[in-house]
mmCIF file of C-alpha atoms in Angstrom:
data_model
loop_
_atom_site.group_PDB
_atom_site.id
_atom_site.type_symbol
_atom_site.label_atom_id
_atom_site.label_comp_id
_atom_site.label_asym_id
_atom_site.label_seq_id
_atom_site.Cartn_x
_atom_site.Cartn_y
_atom_site.Cartn_z
ATOM 1 C CA MET A 23 -5.109 -6.697 23.859
ATOM 2 C CA GLY A 24 -5.755 -3.623 21.785
ATOM 3 C CA ARG A 25 -3.567 -0.728 21.111
ATOM 4 C CA LEU A 26 -3.977 3.089 21.506
ATOM 5 C CA ASN A 27 -2.197 4.938 19.297
ATOM 6 C CA VAL A 28 -1.001 8.667 20.277
ATOM 7 C CA MET A 29 0.976 10.646 17.362
ATOM 8 C CA LEU A 30 2.679 13.533 18.834
ATOM 9 C CA LYS A 31 4.203 16.498 17.042
ATOM 10 C CA PRO A 32 7.026 17.954 18.921
ATOM 11 C CA ALA A 33 8.212 20.526 16.574
ATOM 12 C CA ALA A 34 4.636 21.292 15.082
ATOM 13 C CA ASP A 35 5.100 21.191 11.229
ATOM 14 C CA SER A 36 8.852 22.878 11.456
ATOM 15 C CA CYS A 37 11.290 20.761 9.049
ATOM 16 C CA ASN A 38 14.689 21.130 7.956
ATOM 17 C CA MET A 39 13.932 19.834 4.348
ATOM 18 C CA SER A 40 11.914 21.235 1.533
ATOM 19 C CA CYS A 41 10.457 18.147 -0.306
ATOM 20 C CA GLU A 42 8.496 19.039 -3.476
ATOM 21 C CA TYR A 43 5.948 16.229 -2.645
ATOM 22 C CA CYS A 44 5.352 17.185 0.719
ATOM 23 C CA TYR A 45 1.618 17.468 2.499
ATOM 24 C CA TYR A 46 2.211 20.280 4.762
ATOM 25 C CA SER A 47 4.002 22.646 2.159
ATOM 26 C CA TYR A 48 0.767 23.410 0.619
ATOM 27 C CA HIS A 49 -1.843 22.803 3.280
ATOM 28 C CA ASP A 50 -1.447 25.961 4.809
ATOM 29 C CA ASP A 51 -4.642 25.729 7.112
ATOM 30 C CA HIS A 52 -2.811 22.523 8.804
ATOM 31 C CA ALA A 53 0.542 24.308 9.176
ATOM 32 C CA GLU A 54 -0.906 27.513 10.609
ATOM 33 C CA LYS A 55 -3.086 25.827 13.300
ATOM 34 C CA ASN A 56 0.027 23.854 14.522
ATOM 35 C CA GLY A 57 2.146 27.112 14.667
ATOM 36 C CA GLY A 58 4.471 25.367 11.926
ATOM 37 C CA GLN A 59 6.438 26.631 9.082
ATOM 38 C CA LYS A 60 6.179 26.728 5.511
ATOM 39 C CA GLN A 61 8.869 24.405 4.030
ATOM 40 C CA SER A 62 10.433 27.151 2.281
ATOM 41 C CA GLU A 63 11.406 29.147 5.347
ATOM 42 C CA ASP A 64 14.551 28.795 6.953
ATOM 43 C CA LYS A 65 13.642 29.287 10.565
ATOM 44 C CA HIS A 66 11.362 27.537 12.974
ATOM 45 C CA GLN A 67 8.919 28.924 15.601
ATOM 46 C CA GLU A 68 10.335 27.017 18.457
ATOM 47 C CA ASP A 69 7.857 28.967 20.845
ATOM 48 C CA LYS A 70 4.963 27.176 19.003
ATOM 49 C CA TRP A 71 6.804 23.809 19.485
ATOM 50 C CA MET A 72 5.322 21.275 22.513
ATOM 51 C CA SER A 73 6.027 22.255 25.739
ATOM 52 C CA ALA A 74 7.374 19.719 28.342
ATOM 53 C CA GLU A 75 3.991 20.562 30.278
ATOM 54 C CA MET A 76 2.084 19.628 27.387
ATOM 55 C CA LEU A 77 4.102 16.489 26.900
ATOM 56 C CA GLU A 78 3.817 15.091 30.363
ATOM 57 C CA ASN A 79 0.034 15.798 29.816
ATOM 58 C CA THR A 80 -0.139 13.945 26.827
ATOM 59 C CA VAL A 81 1.738 11.001 28.340
ATOM 60 C CA GLN A 82 -0.055 10.714 31.661
ATOM 61 C CA LYS A 83 -3.530 10.891 30.144
ATOM 62 C CA SER A 84 -2.755 8.418 27.591
ATOM 63 C CA LEU A 85 -1.440 5.898 30.071
ATOM 64 C CA ASP A 86 -4.189 6.122 32.240
ATOM 65 C CA PHE A 87 -6.583 5.769 29.168
ATOM 66 C CA ALA A 88 -4.897 2.762 28.032
ATOM 67 C CA ALA A 89 -4.449 1.261 31.394
ATOM 68 C CA ALA A 90 -8.468 1.919 31.846
ATOM 69 C CA GLY A 91 -9.047 -0.123 28.786
ATOM 70 C CA GLY A 92 -6.485 -2.812 28.820
ATOM 71 C CA PHE A 93 -4.570 -1.184 25.874
ATOM 72 C CA ASP A 94 -0.908 -1.478 24.770
ATOM 73 C CA CYS A 95 0.338 2.384 24.177
ATOM 74 C CA ASN A 96 2.179 3.253 21.311
ATOM 75 C CA PHE A 97 3.799 6.829 21.188
ATOM 76 C CA ILE A 98 4.442 8.025 17.851
ATOM 77 C CA PHE A 99 6.657 10.965 17.005
ATOM 78 C CA GLN A 100 6.127 12.893 13.838
ATOM 79 C CA GLY A 101 6.226 15.925 12.196
ATOM 80 C CA GLY A 102 7.307 18.108 10.409
ATOM 81 C CA GLU A 103 10.558 16.779 11.462
ATOM 82 C CA PRO A 104 10.332 15.671 15.200
ATOM 83 C CA ALA A 105 14.207 15.238 15.717
ATOM 84 C CA LEU A 106 14.620 19.187 15.406
ATOM 85 C CA ARG A 107 13.740 18.927 18.979
ATOM 86 C CA SER A 108 16.744 18.323 21.119
ATOM 87 C CA LEU A 109 17.247 14.548 22.861
ATOM 88 C CA ASP A 110 16.497 16.250 26.179
ATOM 89 C CA PHE A 111 12.600 16.189 24.865
ATOM 90 C CA TYR A 112 12.616 12.632 24.397
ATOM 91 C CA ARG A 113 14.446 11.930 27.311
ATOM 92 C CA LYS A 114 11.705 13.658 29.283
ATOM 93 C CA ALA A 115 9.274 11.653 27.343
ATOM 94 C CA VAL A 116 10.614 8.062 28.349
ATOM 95 C CA LYS A 117 10.970 9.523 32.021
ATOM 96 C CA PHE A 118 7.413 10.844 32.054
ATOM 97 C CA GLN A 119 6.112 7.289 30.821
ATOM 98 C CA LYS A 120 8.080 5.703 33.644
ATOM 99 C CA ASN A 121 6.733 8.232 36.094
ATOM 100 C CA HIS A 122 3.199 7.535 35.320
ATOM 101 C CA SER A 123 3.297 3.774 34.439
ATOM 102 C CA ILE A 124 0.980 1.599 36.033
ATOM 103 C CA ASP A 125 1.398 -1.742 37.433
ATOM 104 C CA GLY A 126 -0.153 -4.327 35.386
ATOM 105 C CA ALA A 127 -0.731 -2.092 32.198
ATOM 106 C CA GLY A 128 -0.115 -3.060 28.726
ATOM 107 C CA ALA A 129 3.373 -2.653 26.979
ATOM 108 C CA VAL A 130 4.324 1.180 26.085
ATOM 109 C CA SER A 131 6.170 1.614 22.655
ATOM 110 C CA ASN A 132 8.057 4.626 20.990
ATOM 111 C CA PHE A 133 8.310 5.327 17.619
ATOM 112 C CA ILE A 134 10.013 8.163 15.685
ATOM 113 C CA GLN A 135 9.482 9.026 11.862
ATOM 114 C CA THR A 136 12.347 11.307 10.918
ATOM 115 C CA ASN A 137 13.958 12.033 7.594
ATOM 116 C CA GLY A 138 17.450 11.194 9.321
ATOM 117 C CA LEU A 139 19.353 14.538 8.765
ATOM 118 C CA GLU A 140 19.286 15.587 12.459
ATOM 119 C CA LEU A 141 20.805 11.970 14.005
ATOM 120 C CA ASP A 142 24.201 11.667 15.317
ATOM 121 C CA GLU A 143 25.957 9.326 17.592
ATOM 122 C CA ASP A 144 23.981 10.599 20.839
ATOM 123 C CA TRP A 145 20.689 10.162 19.024
ATOM 124 C CA ALA A 146 21.809 6.593 17.687
ATOM 125 C CA ASP A 147 22.453 5.790 21.375
ATOM 126 C CA PHE A 148 19.609 7.044 22.940
ATOM 127 C CA LEU A 149 17.559 5.287 20.426
ATOM 128 C CA ALA A 150 18.817 1.934 20.963
ATOM 129 C CA SER A 151 19.029 2.296 24.689
ATOM 130 C CA GLU A 152 15.261 3.165 24.814
ATOM 131 C CA ASP A 153 14.120 0.744 22.404
ATOM 132 C CA PHE A 154 12.761 3.271 19.791
ATOM 133 C CA LEU A 155 11.671 2.196 16.559
ATOM 134 C CA ALA A 156 13.027 4.570 13.772
ATOM 135 C CA GLY A 157 11.248 5.174 10.448
ATOM 136 C CA ILE A 158 13.565 6.649 7.916
ATOM 137 C CA SER A 159 12.543 8.612 4.720
ATOM 138 C CA LEU A 160 14.689 7.651 2.137
ATOM 139 C CA ASP A 161 13.325 7.537 -1.378
ATOM 140 C CA GLY A 162 16.253 5.082 -2.619
ATOM 141 C CA LEU A 163 19.025 5.523 -4.967
ATOM 142 C CA PRO A 164 20.942 8.776 -4.848
ATOM 143 C CA GLY A 165 19.700 10.198 -7.812
ATOM 144 C CA LEU A 166 15.993 9.287 -7.037
ATOM 145 C CA HIS A 167 16.058 10.399 -3.408
ATOM 146 C CA ASP A 168 17.774 13.564 -4.156
ATOM 147 C CA ARG A 169 15.062 14.676 -6.948
ATOM 148 C CA TYR A 170 12.524 15.554 -4.738
ATOM 149 C CA ARG A 171 13.823 15.631 -1.086
ATOM 150 C CA ARG A 172 16.375 18.471 -0.732
ATOM 151 C CA SER A 173 17.389 20.559 2.236
ATOM 152 C CA ALA A 174 15.556 23.743 3.192
ATOM 153 C CA ALA A 175 18.545 25.358 1.339
ATOM 154 C CA GLY A 176 18.205 23.308 -1.665
ATOM 155 C CA ASN A 177 20.979 20.922 -1.425
ATOM 156 C CA PRO A 178 21.035 17.083 -1.835
ATOM 157 C CA THR A 179 20.308 15.075 1.314
ATOM 158 C CA HIS A 180 20.901 11.391 0.279
ATOM 159 C CA LYS A 181 24.639 11.028 1.087
ATOM 160 C CA ARG A 182 23.787 12.390 4.989
ATOM 161 C CA VAL A 183 20.817 10.217 5.475
ATOM 162 C CA ARG A 184 22.622 7.102 4.224
ATOM 163 C CA GLU A 185 25.583 8.043 6.587
ATOM 164 C CA ASN A 186 23.242 8.085 9.410
ATOM 165 C CA LEU A 187 21.177 5.178 8.426
ATOM 166 C CA ASN A 188 24.271 3.352 8.497
ATOM 167 C CA MET A 189 25.420 4.811 12.039
ATOM 168 C CA LEU A 190 21.730 3.425 13.468
ATOM 169 C CA ALA A 191 22.536 -0.037 11.863
ATOM 170 C CA ASP A 192 25.808 -0.226 13.520
ATOM 171 C CA ARG A 193 24.659 1.004 16.916
ATOM 172 C CA GLY A 194 21.964 -1.299 16.793
ATOM 173 C CA VAL A 195 18.902 0.596 16.217
ATOM 174 C CA GLU A 196 15.701 -1.060 14.607
ATOM 175 C CA PHE A 197 14.584 1.083 11.846
ATOM 176 C CA ASN A 198 12.372 0.783 8.880
ATOM 177 C CA ILE A 199 12.596 2.557 5.515
ATOM 178 C CA LEU A 200 9.778 4.713 4.344
ATOM 179 C CA THR A 201 10.037 5.474 0.239
ATOM 180 C CA VAL A 202 7.701 7.739 -1.591
ATOM 181 C CA ILE A 203 6.611 6.244 -4.964
ATOM 182 C CA ASN A 204 6.408 8.939 -7.329
ATOM 183 C CA ASP A 205 6.815 9.583 -11.059
ATOM 184 C CA ARG A 206 10.636 8.943 -10.752
ATOM 185 C CA THR A 207 10.980 5.918 -8.310
ATOM 186 C CA VAL A 208 7.910 4.083 -9.932
ATOM 187 C CA GLN A 209 10.039 3.676 -13.318
ATOM 188 C CA GLN A 210 12.970 1.809 -11.294
ATOM 189 C CA PRO A 211 11.107 -0.944 -9.012
ATOM 190 C CA ALA A 212 13.840 -3.250 -9.137
ATOM 191 C CA GLN A 213 17.180 -1.209 -8.799
ATOM 192 C CA ASN A 214 15.282 0.369 -5.948
ATOM 193 C CA TYR A 215 14.187 -2.436 -4.229
ATOM 194 C CA ARG A 216 17.381 -4.328 -4.161
ATOM 195 C CA TYR A 217 19.307 -1.133 -2.683
ATOM 196 C CA LEU A 218 16.792 -0.362 -0.293
ATOM 197 C CA ARG A 219 16.700 -4.085 0.841
ATOM 198 C CA ASP A 220 20.458 -4.361 1.218
ATOM 199 C CA LEU A 221 20.305 -1.321 3.835
ATOM 200 C CA GLY A 222 19.328 -3.707 6.467
ATOM 201 C CA ALA A 223 15.937 -2.407 7.460
ATOM 202 C CA GLU A 224 13.284 -4.990 9.037
ATOM 203 C CA TYR A 225 10.637 -3.370 6.752
ATOM 204 C CA LEU A 226 10.406 -1.191 3.775
ATOM 205 C CA GLN A 227 7.059 0.768 3.546
ATOM 206 C CA PHE A 228 6.210 2.147 0.095
ATOM 207 C CA ILE A 229 3.928 5.161 0.018
ATOM 208 C CA ARG A 230 2.513 6.231 -3.298
ATOM 209 C CA TYR A 231 2.321 9.938 -3.774
ATOM 210 C CA VAL A 232 -1.318 10.545 -4.466
ATOM 211 C CA PRO A 233 -2.371 14.000 -6.666
ATOM 212 C CA GLU A 234 -4.282 16.348 -4.295
ATOM 213 C CA ALA A 235 -7.177 17.783 -5.362
ATOM 214 C CA ALA A 236 -6.206 21.645 -3.804
ATOM 215 C CA ASP A 237 -2.869 21.186 -6.007
ATOM 216 C CA PHE A 238 -3.210 19.640 -9.563
ATOM 217 C CA THR A 239 -0.066 21.425 -10.626
ATOM 218 C CA ARG A 240 1.999 18.810 -8.709
ATOM 219 C CA GLU A 241 0.505 15.976 -10.488
ATOM 220 C CA LYS A 242 3.485 15.532 -12.519
ATOM 221 C CA THR A 243 5.262 14.270 -9.289
ATOM 222 C CA ALA A 244 2.663 11.529 -9.071
ATOM 223 C CA PRO A 245 3.040 8.019 -10.796
ATOM 224 C CA THR A 246 0.035 7.371 -13.208
ATOM 225 C CA PRO A 247 -2.174 4.816 -12.190
ATOM 226 C CA GLU A 248 -0.649 2.216 -15.061
ATOM 227 C CA ASP A 249 2.654 2.906 -14.073
ATOM 228 C CA TYR A 250 1.834 2.212 -10.319
ATOM 229 C CA GLY A 251 0.219 -1.045 -11.316
ATOM 230 C CA TYR A 252 3.095 -2.151 -13.174
ATOM 231 C CA PHE A 253 5.154 -1.171 -10.267
ATOM 232 C CA LEU A 254 3.658 -3.493 -7.779
ATOM 233 C CA ILE A 255 3.581 -6.430 -10.077
ATOM 234 C CA LYS A 256 7.211 -6.152 -10.350
ATOM 235 C CA LEU A 257 7.855 -5.261 -6.527
ATOM 236 C CA PHE A 258 5.681 -8.232 -5.770
ATOM 237 C CA SER A 259 7.685 -10.706 -7.896
ATOM 238 C CA LEU A 260 11.162 -9.378 -6.545
ATOM 239 C CA TRP A 261 9.827 -9.666 -2.774
ATOM 240 C CA LYS A 262 8.471 -13.295 -3.412
ATOM 241 C CA GLU A 263 11.624 -14.648 -4.716
ATOM 242 C CA ASP A 264 13.318 -13.234 -1.689
ATOM 243 C CA LEU A 265 10.786 -14.672 0.321
ATOM 244 C CA GLU A 266 10.698 -18.007 -1.217
ATOM 245 C CA ARG A 267 14.760 -18.260 -0.482
ATOM 246 C CA ALA A 268 14.268 -17.373 2.942
ATOM 247 C CA LEU A 269 11.523 -20.071 3.498
ATOM 248 C CA ALA A 270 13.764 -22.479 1.698
ATOM 249 C CA GLY A 271 16.537 -21.742 3.913
ATOM 250 C CA GLY A 272 14.654 -22.459 6.932
ATOM 251 C CA GLY A 273 14.183 -18.914 8.100
ATOM 252 C CA GLU A 274 18.003 -18.708 8.434
ATOM 253 C CA ARG A 275 18.684 -16.129 5.697
ATOM 254 C CA GLU A 276 17.854 -12.640 6.400
ATOM 255 C CA PHE A 277 14.640 -11.330 4.932
ATOM 256 C CA THR A 278 13.594 -7.724 4.400
ATOM 257 C CA ASN A 279 9.657 -7.655 4.438
ATOM 258 C CA ILE A 280 7.612 -5.256 2.792
ATOM 259 C CA ARG A 281 4.374 -4.128 4.784
ATOM 260 C CA TYR A 282 2.140 -4.221 2.277
ATOM 261 C CA PHE A 283 2.312 -7.371 0.785
ATOM 262 C CA GLU A 284 2.725 -8.614 4.568
ATOM 263 C CA ASN A 285 -0.823 -7.303 5.566
ATOM 264 C CA LEU A 286 -2.174 -8.989 2.291
ATOM 265 C CA LEU A 287 -1.177 -12.136 3.477
ATOM 266 C CA LEU A 288 -2.425 -11.486 6.987
ATOM 267 C CA ILE A 289 -5.836 -10.796 5.543
ATOM 268 C CA MET A 290 -5.736 -13.918 3.392
ATOM 269 C CA MET A 291 -4.784 -15.899 6.530
ATOM 270 C CA GLY A 292 -7.866 -14.500 8.607
ATOM 271 C CA LEU A 293 -5.704 -12.182 10.500
ATOM 272 C CA SER A 294 -5.936 -8.265 11.311
ATOM 273 C CA PRO A 295 -3.704 -6.184 8.920
ATOM 274 C CA GLY A 296 -1.866 -3.115 10.823
ATOM 275 C CA PRO A 297 -2.474 0.008 8.549
ATOM 276 C CA CYS A 298 -5.633 1.479 9.086
ATOM 277 C CA GLU A 299 -6.667 1.879 5.397
ATOM 278 C CA MET A 300 -6.585 -2.040 5.351
ATOM 279 C CA LYS A 301 -9.051 -2.234 7.974
ATOM 280 C CA LYS A 302 -12.131 -1.559 6.100
ATOM 281 C CA SER A 303 -12.805 1.904 8.171
ATOM 282 C CA CYS A 304 -10.802 4.397 10.280
ATOM 283 C CA GLN A 305 -9.597 3.287 13.702
ATOM 284 C CA ALA A 306 -9.970 5.492 16.917
ATOM 285 C CA GLN A 307 -6.676 7.172 17.405
ATOM 286 C CA LEU A 308 -5.553 10.137 18.627
ATOM 287 C CA VAL A 309 -3.463 12.912 16.853
ATOM 288 C CA ILE A 310 -2.068 15.576 19.446
ATOM 289 C CA GLU A 311 -0.984 19.140 18.211
ATOM 290 C CA ALA A 312 1.704 20.922 19.440
ATOM 291 C CA ASP A 313 -0.527 23.454 21.207
ATOM 292 C CA GLY A 314 -2.471 20.329 22.780
ATOM 293 C CA SER A 315 -5.393 20.138 20.280
ATOM 294 C CA VAL A 316 -6.852 16.622 19.435
ATOM 295 C CA TYR A 317 -7.951 15.053 16.339
ATOM 296 C CA PRO A 318 -8.869 11.712 15.129
ATOM 297 C CA CYS A 319 -6.126 11.512 11.904
ATOM 298 C CA ASP A 320 -3.384 13.508 10.669
ATOM 299 C CA TYR A 321 -5.058 14.047 7.542
ATOM 300 C CA TYR A 322 -8.251 15.661 9.158
ATOM 301 C CA VAL A 323 -6.534 18.249 11.344
ATOM 302 C CA ARG A 324 -9.217 20.778 10.659
ATOM 303 C CA ASP A 325 -11.261 22.700 12.822
ATOM 304 C CA SER A 326 -14.332 20.820 11.739
ATOM 305 C CA TRP A 327 -12.665 17.571 13.312
ATOM 306 C CA ARG A 328 -11.206 19.007 16.201
ATOM 307 C CA LEU A 329 -12.112 16.750 19.064
ATOM 308 C CA GLY A 330 -11.042 18.856 22.134
ATOM 309 C CA SER A 331 -7.823 19.366 24.123
ATOM 310 C CA ILE A 332 -5.341 17.136 25.849
ATOM 311 C CA CYS A 333 -5.192 19.621 28.731
ATOM 312 C CA GLY A 334 -8.680 20.764 29.108
ATOM 313 C CA ASP A 335 -10.672 17.439 27.962
ATOM 314 C CA ASP A 336 -11.019 14.012 29.500
ATOM 315 C CA LEU A 337 -9.600 11.398 27.216
ATOM 316 C CA GLU A 338 -12.294 8.751 27.558
ATOM 317 C CA GLU A 339 -14.788 11.600 26.742
ATOM 318 C CA ILE A 340 -12.922 12.467 23.678
ATOM 319 C CA MET A 341 -12.588 8.805 22.458
ATOM 320 C CA ASN A 342 -16.355 8.421 22.723
ATOM 321 C CA SER A 343 -17.327 11.953 21.738
ATOM 322 C CA PRO A 344 -20.191 12.276 19.040
ATOM 323 C CA LEU A 345 -17.637 13.538 16.908
ATOM 324 C CA MET A 346 -15.477 11.018 17.123
ATOM 325 C CA LYS A 347 -18.092 8.553 16.440
ATOM 326 C CA GLU A 348 -18.898 10.428 13.398
ATOM 327 C CA PHE A 349 -15.801 10.103 11.906
ATOM 328 C CA LEU A 350 -15.696 6.272 12.353
ATOM 329 C CA ARG A 351 -19.021 5.917 10.955
ATOM 330 C CA SER A 352 -18.561 7.880 7.863
ATOM 331 C CA SER A 353 -15.482 6.225 7.184
ATOM 332 C CA GLN A 354 -17.313 3.117 6.419
ATOM 333 C CA GLN A 355 -19.194 4.708 3.286
ATOM 334 C CA LEU A 356 -17.728 3.062 0.135
ATOM 335 C CA PRO A 357 -18.526 4.096 -3.245
ATOM 336 C CA SER A 358 -20.969 1.745 -5.181
ATOM 337 C CA GLN A 359 -17.933 0.406 -7.395
ATOM 338 C CA CYS A 360 -16.020 -0.439 -4.200
ATOM 339 C CA ASN A 361 -18.999 -2.273 -2.883
ATOM 340 C CA ASN A 362 -19.186 -4.605 -6.324
ATOM 341 C CA CYS A 363 -15.609 -5.234 -6.719
ATOM 342 C CA ARG A 364 -14.421 -8.677 -6.665
ATOM 343 C CA TRP A 365 -11.095 -7.419 -4.582
ATOM 344 C CA LEU A 366 -12.666 -5.276 -1.956
ATOM 345 C CA GLU A 367 -11.508 -7.921 0.522
ATOM 346 C CA LEU A 368 -8.178 -7.186 -0.080
ATOM 347 C CA CYS A 369 -8.229 -3.622 -1.173
ATOM 348 C CA ARG A 370 -10.979 -2.743 1.516
ATOM 349 C CA GLY A 371 -11.544 0.827 -0.010
ATOM 350 C CA GLY A 372 -8.247 2.189 1.133
ATOM 351 C CA CYS A 373 -7.866 5.241 2.695
ATOM 352 C CA ARG A 374 -10.746 7.313 3.464
ATOM 353 C CA TYR A 375 -8.742 10.436 2.810
ATOM 354 C CA ARG A 376 -7.587 9.448 -0.431
ATOM 355 C CA ARG A 377 -10.744 8.330 -1.438
ATOM 356 C CA SER A 378 -11.926 12.063 -1.077
ATOM 357 C CA SER A 379 -9.212 13.821 -2.394
ATOM 358 C CA ILE A 380 -9.013 12.444 -6.042
ATOM 359 C CA LYS A 381 -9.515 14.655 -9.405
ATOM 360 C CA PRO A 382 -13.335 16.146 -9.432
ATOM 361 C CA ASP A 383 -13.814 14.653 -12.909
ATOM 362 C CA ASN A 384 -14.280 11.100 -10.813
ATOM 363 C CA SER A 385 -17.518 11.747 -9.545
ATOM 364 C CA ALA A 386 -17.968 7.789 -8.463
ATOM 365 C CA GLY A 387 -15.188 8.701 -5.556
ATOM 366 C CA ALA A 388 -12.972 5.625 -6.108
ATOM 367 C CA GLY A 389 -9.420 6.086 -5.464
ATOM 368 C CA TYR A 390 -7.087 7.671 -7.769
ATOM 369 C CA PHE A 391 -5.203 4.511 -7.592
ATOM 370 C CA CYS A 392 -8.108 1.849 -7.862
ATOM 371 C CA SER A 393 -7.241 0.885 -11.583
ATOM 372 C CA SER A 394 -3.568 -0.002 -10.446
ATOM 373 C CA PHE A 395 -4.834 -2.278 -7.499
ATOM 374 C CA ARG A 396 -7.470 -3.980 -9.701
ATOM 375 C CA HIS A 397 -4.403 -4.627 -12.135
ATOM 376 C CA PHE A 398 -1.866 -5.776 -9.662
ATOM 377 C CA PHE A 399 -4.713 -7.950 -7.844
ATOM 378 C CA GLU A 400 -5.867 -9.685 -10.969
ATOM 379 C CA SER A 401 -2.179 -10.634 -12.029
ATOM 380 C CA CYS A 402 -0.891 -11.398 -8.376
ATOM 381 C CA GLY A 403 -3.907 -12.429 -6.417
ATOM 382 C CA MET A 404 -3.709 -16.171 -7.159
ATOM 383 C CA GLU A 405 0.397 -16.072 -6.172
ATOM 384 C CA LEU A 406 -0.621 -14.080 -2.929
ATOM 385 C CA ARG A 407 -2.929 -17.211 -1.809
ATOM 386 C CA LYS A 408 -0.730 -19.490 -2.605
ATOM 387 C CA LEU A 409 1.514 -17.889 -0.175
ATOM 388 C CA ALA A 410 -0.962 -17.460 2.411
ATOM 389 C CA SER A 411 -1.238 -21.033 2.021
ATOM 390 C CA ARG A 412 2.056 -21.947 2.459
ATOM 391 C CA LEU A 413 2.597 -20.134 5.366
ATOM 392 C CA GLU A 414 -0.495 -21.215 7.144
ATOM 393 C CA ARG A 415 0.747 -24.704 6.863
ATOM 394 C CA SER A 416 4.135 -24.125 8.159
#
């Protein structure tokens, strides 16, 4: 069964943190389009947040479209910081999903990506009872996390996020941890991996910070391609040791997976990976902004890629529109060095947006971390294949 992914922005781009590497903090066109706030501001435009009427419209049309196509439906609440909205908003979301459910339709799942600051016991109980999967942003050890992830007032946030994460674990909430690899975290793969692994998440997801062509002054916060390549190699060796111990124990040992490595193994086993950047081209999905505008990807919330409105347009027409088809078609175009690369089947060109957001002196158009992945695959490709073969046999 296929899957329809619907990303909603309940609080637009409003946030209670001021992360130095934040995408929204210098993409003014994105923030203004959503009615969101610059990260440096200490208030939020609540009148620009998603209304209950907009929420119900989104839920109903998404479920109708998913049922007609035989799809499961994933609702992904993101931001900004989605937990700035009260729990009442999310209770309504679940209520609308139940009210507009269709007999025989696919499964409905809910995800929330949060910085964790606003969570409390009521939140934890709700997330547990309604089977939400929570993604918690945590850059690891206190000094590493607090270097770039500060509150809107400039204060450290690690202690509070860690306490709230422990609370989620105690209440039985399923959660994953998302960590940004920057110029600091890239230097401590072993210490940070062990710290994050022991927090009890099912998955760890490491997101590399990529320099934006719009703001080279921030490049100092990004890892160098050389450092990132070594980071991947070391991280893989640590993860592989844990995986082999888990396999040797007959699966009885607890094991924290790393999403990227797992998806590489899926590719090698002839299965479909999860992330769109590993699927060779962009996938048809929906990003619903607070005002109801629909876009094909969170990186492409621009007037030129606006597909329509969830209020005034038919969702099937949006999904099959010429603009959506052009978005998907254009993502299949790869630079020549990608097409000629021996590692293309594993790398798959990476994220289309990242290929177009690199330094202008890289005229060929490959991603900023192209050399990092080549180094990693050349060093660890054989071990990856051995692991894939072992898993297939078992």
